[in-house]
Amino acid sequence: MPALLIEKTNSSDSKKAKVALSVFFNIMDAWRVKAKDQITLLGSPSESTYYKWKKGNVSSLSPDTLERISYVMGIYKGLGILFPTREQADAWPNKSNRDFNGLTAMEYMLKGSMINLWDVRRYIDAQRG
């Protein structure tokens, strides 16, 4: 592969990773999620990696991490559609929910499996109709 193409691909991956993480961290701030819980939602990277990402030092993200961020973004967007105010939407992940056996959606997502993020995303999508 020509060097210019490799450089362009790496630059694109880096930009995509930085944008994805920036959006993720903004959502985490809105939802008031602690750093240790953010690490879990991201798929448990090392703390040093997490803090590098938080500072914007990232060249690429694994498909797993990108998928996790995608689910979080979809949940955030869906909540914005369901609720009349952003304040209500941002409070929802931390309210207990009988559909998650009394857990909050955040507690359910923090079980750590990708399927938990997918379940919450699917739940929000179903509520939207």
Tab-separated table of C-alpha atoms in Angstrom:
chain	number	residue	atom	x	y	z
A	1	MET	CA	0.000	0.000	0.000
A	2	PRO	CA	1.450	3.412	-0.881
A	3	ALA	CA	2.698	5.404	2.108
A	4	LEU	CA	0.295	8.278	1.423
A	5	LEU	CA	-2.701	5.915	1.496
A	6	ILE	CA	-1.530	4.344	4.754
A	7	GLU	CA	-1.070	7.784	6.303
A	8	LYS	CA	-4.516	8.901	5.132
A	9	THR	CA	-6.155	5.734	6.516
A	10	ASN	CA	-4.415	6.133	9.869
A	11	SER	CA	-5.417	9.802	9.990
A	12	SER	CA	-9.036	8.865	9.265
A	13	ASP	CA	-9.045	6.192	11.988
A	14	SER	CA	-7.556	8.654	14.452
A	15	LYS	CA	-10.129	11.320	13.633
A	16	LYS	CA	-13.012	8.836	13.895
A	17	ALA	CA	-11.691	7.602	17.255
A	18	LYS	CA	-11.279	11.129	18.621
A	19	VAL	CA	-14.784	12.167	17.561
A	20	ALA	CA	-16.357	8.974	18.945
A	21	LEU	CA	-14.605	9.373	22.286
A	22	SER	CA	-15.410	13.074	22.480
A	23	VAL	CA	-19.109	12.337	22.012
A	24	PHE	CA	-18.927	9.443	24.499
A	25	PHE	CA	-17.268	11.590	27.176
A	26	ASN	CA	-19.820	14.385	26.672
A	27	ILE	CA	-22.647	11.877	27.167
A	28	MET	CA	-20.935	10.502	30.262
A	29	ASP	CA	-20.706	14.025	31.674
A	30	ALA	CA	-24.399	14.612	30.972
A	31	TRP	CA	-25.296	11.327	32.684
A	32	ARG	CA	-22.805	11.960	35.532
A	33	VAL	CA	-21.068	8.602	35.095
A	34	LYS	CA	-17.951	7.937	37.191
A	35	ALA	CA	-14.636	7.171	35.483
A	36	LYS	CA	-14.575	3.532	36.646
A	37	ASP	CA	-18.037	3.017	35.181
A	38	GLN	CA	-17.044	4.723	31.926
A	39	ILE	CA	-14.186	2.237	31.689
A	40	THR	CA	-16.668	-0.621	32.030
A	41	LEU	CA	-18.948	0.839	29.351
A	42	LEU	CA	-15.959	1.162	27.007
A	43	GLY	CA	-15.151	-2.544	27.410
A	44	SER	CA	-12.624	-2.306	30.236
A	45	PRO	CA	-9.514	-0.783	28.690
A	46	SER	CA	-6.692	-0.235	31.171
A	47	GLU	CA	-6.926	2.884	33.326
A	48	SER	CA	-3.864	4.337	31.607
A	49	THR	CA	-5.472	3.819	28.188
A	50	TYR	CA	-8.723	5.364	29.427
A	51	TYR	CA	-6.931	8.483	30.688
A	52	LYS	CA	-4.971	8.788	27.444
A	53	TRP	CA	-8.269	8.642	25.559
A	54	LYS	CA	-9.764	11.200	27.921
A	55	LYS	CA	-6.893	13.564	27.013
A	56	GLY	CA	-7.516	12.969	23.297
A	57	ASN	CA	-4.490	10.705	22.763
A	58	VAL	CA	-5.925	7.992	20.537
A	59	SER	CA	-4.911	6.654	17.149
A	60	SER	CA	-7.691	4.112	16.691
A	61	LEU	CA	-10.325	2.139	18.575
A	62	SER	CA	-11.199	-1.526	18.355
A	63	PRO	CA	-14.440	-2.483	16.622
A	64	ASP	CA	-15.724	-3.611	20.043
A	65	THR	CA	-15.140	-0.191	21.591
A	66	LEU	CA	-16.660	1.606	18.607
A	67	GLU	CA	-19.741	-0.615	18.813
A	68	ARG	CA	-20.108	0.090	22.540
A	69	ILE	CA	-19.875	3.838	21.901
A	70	SER	CA	-22.417	3.476	19.100
A	71	TYR	CA	-24.916	1.862	21.482
A	72	VAL	CA	-24.406	4.636	24.040
A	73	MET	CA	-24.907	7.264	21.337
A	74	GLY	CA	-28.087	5.537	20.156
A	75	ILE	CA	-29.445	5.407	23.701
A	76	TYR	CA	-28.655	9.088	24.181
A	77	LYS	CA	-30.336	10.044	20.917
A	78	GLY	CA	-33.376	7.860	21.622
A	79	LEU	CA	-33.833	9.395	25.059
A	80	GLY	CA	-33.695	12.845	23.493
A	81	ILE	CA	-36.568	11.852	21.240
A	82	LEU	CA	-38.631	10.222	24.014
A	83	PHE	CA	-38.412	12.994	26.601
A	84	PRO	CA	-39.520	16.613	26.224
A	85	THR	CA	-36.369	18.015	27.887
A	86	ARG	CA	-32.720	17.017	27.801
A	87	GLU	CA	-32.715	17.167	31.618
A	88	GLN	CA	-35.384	14.426	31.797
A	89	ALA	CA	-33.608	12.376	29.142
A	90	ASP	CA	-30.283	12.589	30.980
A	91	ALA	CA	-31.877	11.604	34.306
A	92	TRP	CA	-33.523	8.441	32.911
A	93	PRO	CA	-30.442	6.151	32.860
A	94	ASN	CA	-30.165	6.532	36.658
A	95	LYS	CA	-33.808	5.859	37.537
A	96	SER	CA	-34.894	2.379	38.590
A	97	ASN	CA	-36.883	0.523	35.981
A	98	ARG	CA	-39.129	-2.495	36.467
A	99	ASP	CA	-38.222	-3.649	32.949
A	100	PHE	CA	-34.640	-4.121	34.171
A	101	ASN	CA	-35.762	-5.993	37.319
A	102	GLY	CA	-35.685	-2.821	39.382
A	103	LEU	CA	-32.176	-1.864	38.295
A	104	THR	CA	-31.475	1.426	36.636
A	105	ALA	CA	-30.578	1.239	32.965
A	106	MET	CA	-27.077	2.331	33.980
A	107	GLU	CA	-26.751	-0.487	36.516
A	108	TYR	CA	-27.932	-2.903	33.859
A	109	MET	CA	-25.446	-1.576	31.286
A	110	LEU	CA	-22.644	-1.750	33.853
A	111	LYS	CA	-22.935	-5.510	34.022
A	112	GLY	CA	-20.256	-5.108	31.373
A	113	SER	CA	-21.475	-7.228	28.498
A	114	MET	CA	-22.092	-5.763	25.068
A	115	ILE	CA	-25.502	-7.456	25.135
A	116	ASN	CA	-26.518	-5.259	28.078
A	117	LEU	CA	-25.849	-2.125	26.048
A	118	TRP	CA	-27.709	-3.644	23.114
A	119	ASP	CA	-30.681	-4.533	25.368
A	120	VAL	CA	-30.998	-0.961	26.632
A	121	ARG	CA	-30.687	0.423	23.109
A	122	ARG	CA	-33.350	-2.000	21.871
A	123	TYR	CA	-35.596	-1.089	24.838
A	124	ILE	CA	-35.346	2.633	24.039
A	125	ASP	CA	-36.016	1.990	20.347
A	126	ALA	CA	-39.104	-0.069	21.251
A	127	GLN	CA	-40.397	2.742	23.497
A	128	ARG	CA	-40.064	5.134	20.584
A	129	GLY	CA	-42.207	2.858	18.429
